Coordinates of C-alpha atoms in Angstrom, one line a residue:
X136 CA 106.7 129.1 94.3
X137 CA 110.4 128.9 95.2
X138 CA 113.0 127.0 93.2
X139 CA 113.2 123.9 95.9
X140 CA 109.3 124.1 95.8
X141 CA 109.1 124.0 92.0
X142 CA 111.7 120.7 92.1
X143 CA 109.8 118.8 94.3
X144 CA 106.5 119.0 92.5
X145 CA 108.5 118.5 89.1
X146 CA 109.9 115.7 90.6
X147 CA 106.6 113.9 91.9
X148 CA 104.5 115.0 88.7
X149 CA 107.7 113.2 86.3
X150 CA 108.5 110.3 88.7
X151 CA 112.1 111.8 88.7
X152 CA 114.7 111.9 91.7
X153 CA 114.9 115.7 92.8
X154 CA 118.6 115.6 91.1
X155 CA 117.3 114.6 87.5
X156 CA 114.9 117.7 87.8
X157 CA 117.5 119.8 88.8
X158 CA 119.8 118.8 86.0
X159 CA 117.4 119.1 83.5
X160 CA 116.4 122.5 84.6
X161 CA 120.0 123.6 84.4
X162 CA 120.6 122.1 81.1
X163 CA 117.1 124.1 79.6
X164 CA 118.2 127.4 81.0
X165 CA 122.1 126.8 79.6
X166 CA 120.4 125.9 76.0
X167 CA 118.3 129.0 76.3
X168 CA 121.0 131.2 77.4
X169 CA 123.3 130.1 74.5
X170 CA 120.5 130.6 72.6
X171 CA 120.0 134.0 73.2
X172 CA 123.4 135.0 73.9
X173 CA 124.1 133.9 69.7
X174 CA 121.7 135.7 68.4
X175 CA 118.6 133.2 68.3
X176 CA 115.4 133.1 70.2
X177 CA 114.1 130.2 71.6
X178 CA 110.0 129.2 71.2
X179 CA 108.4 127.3 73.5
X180 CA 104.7 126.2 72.7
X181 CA 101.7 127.3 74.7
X182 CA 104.6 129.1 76.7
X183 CA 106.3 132.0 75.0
X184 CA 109.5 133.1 72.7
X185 CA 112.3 134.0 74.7
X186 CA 114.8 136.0 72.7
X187 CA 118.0 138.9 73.7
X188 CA 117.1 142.7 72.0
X189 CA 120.1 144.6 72.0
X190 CA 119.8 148.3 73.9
X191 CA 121.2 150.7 72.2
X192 CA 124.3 153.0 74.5
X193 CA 122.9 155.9 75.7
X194 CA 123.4 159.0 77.8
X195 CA 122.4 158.8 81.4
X196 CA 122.6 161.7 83.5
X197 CA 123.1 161.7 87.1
X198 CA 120.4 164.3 89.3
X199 CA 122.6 164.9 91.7
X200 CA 125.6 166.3 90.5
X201 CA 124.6 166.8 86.5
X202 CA 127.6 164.6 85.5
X203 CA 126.6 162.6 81.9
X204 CA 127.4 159.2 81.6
X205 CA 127.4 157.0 78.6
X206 CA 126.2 153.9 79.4
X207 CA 127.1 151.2 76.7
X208 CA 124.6 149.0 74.7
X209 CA 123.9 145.5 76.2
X210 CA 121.9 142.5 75.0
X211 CA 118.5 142.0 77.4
X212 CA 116.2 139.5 77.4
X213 CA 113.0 139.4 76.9
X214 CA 109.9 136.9 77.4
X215 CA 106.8 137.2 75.2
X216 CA 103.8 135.1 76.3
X217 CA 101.7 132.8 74.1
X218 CA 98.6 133.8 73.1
X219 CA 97.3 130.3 75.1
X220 CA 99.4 131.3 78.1
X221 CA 97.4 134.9 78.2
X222 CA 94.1 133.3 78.2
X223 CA 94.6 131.4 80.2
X224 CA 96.0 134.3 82.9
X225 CA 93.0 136.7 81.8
X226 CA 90.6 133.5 82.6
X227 CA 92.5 133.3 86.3
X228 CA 91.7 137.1 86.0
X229 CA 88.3 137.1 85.7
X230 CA 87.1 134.2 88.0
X231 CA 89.1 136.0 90.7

């Protein structure tokens, strides 16, 4: 499902003009990003957590030439599924 896709079904499922979906979305996301990008994670029930893990620097070497690089440590985030969310994907699984 594209974005535009995801909108328009958001849109008729809430009885919301497409912009009011699109808004919304866009305020979520910026909540969660600020979120993560302080520290916090973010739970959402029946969804997941959302929270940033910090990657420690490292030392990459390149195969081609044998050059190291040190490649500096970075917040990522990652997205853990609810237990009711993996059920529900394993039930998908099996009736498929």
């Amino acid at each position: 499902m594209k974005d535009v896709e995801l909108v328009t079904a958001l849109s008729r499922e809430m009885d919301m003009s497409p912009q009011e979906v699109v808004d919304t979305l866009s305020t979520l996301f910026l909540l969660i990003g600020d979120t993560l990008s302080n520290g916090g994670s973010v739970n959402i029930s029946g969804l997941g957590q959302f929270e940033a893990k910090k990657k420690a620097e490292r030392i990459s070497v390149n195969p081609t030439n044998g050059k190291r690089y040190l490649i500096p440590p970075k917040l990522t985030p990652v997205y853990k599924p609810s237990a009711l969310w993996k059920a529900y994907l394993k039930k998908l699984d099996e009736n498929e």
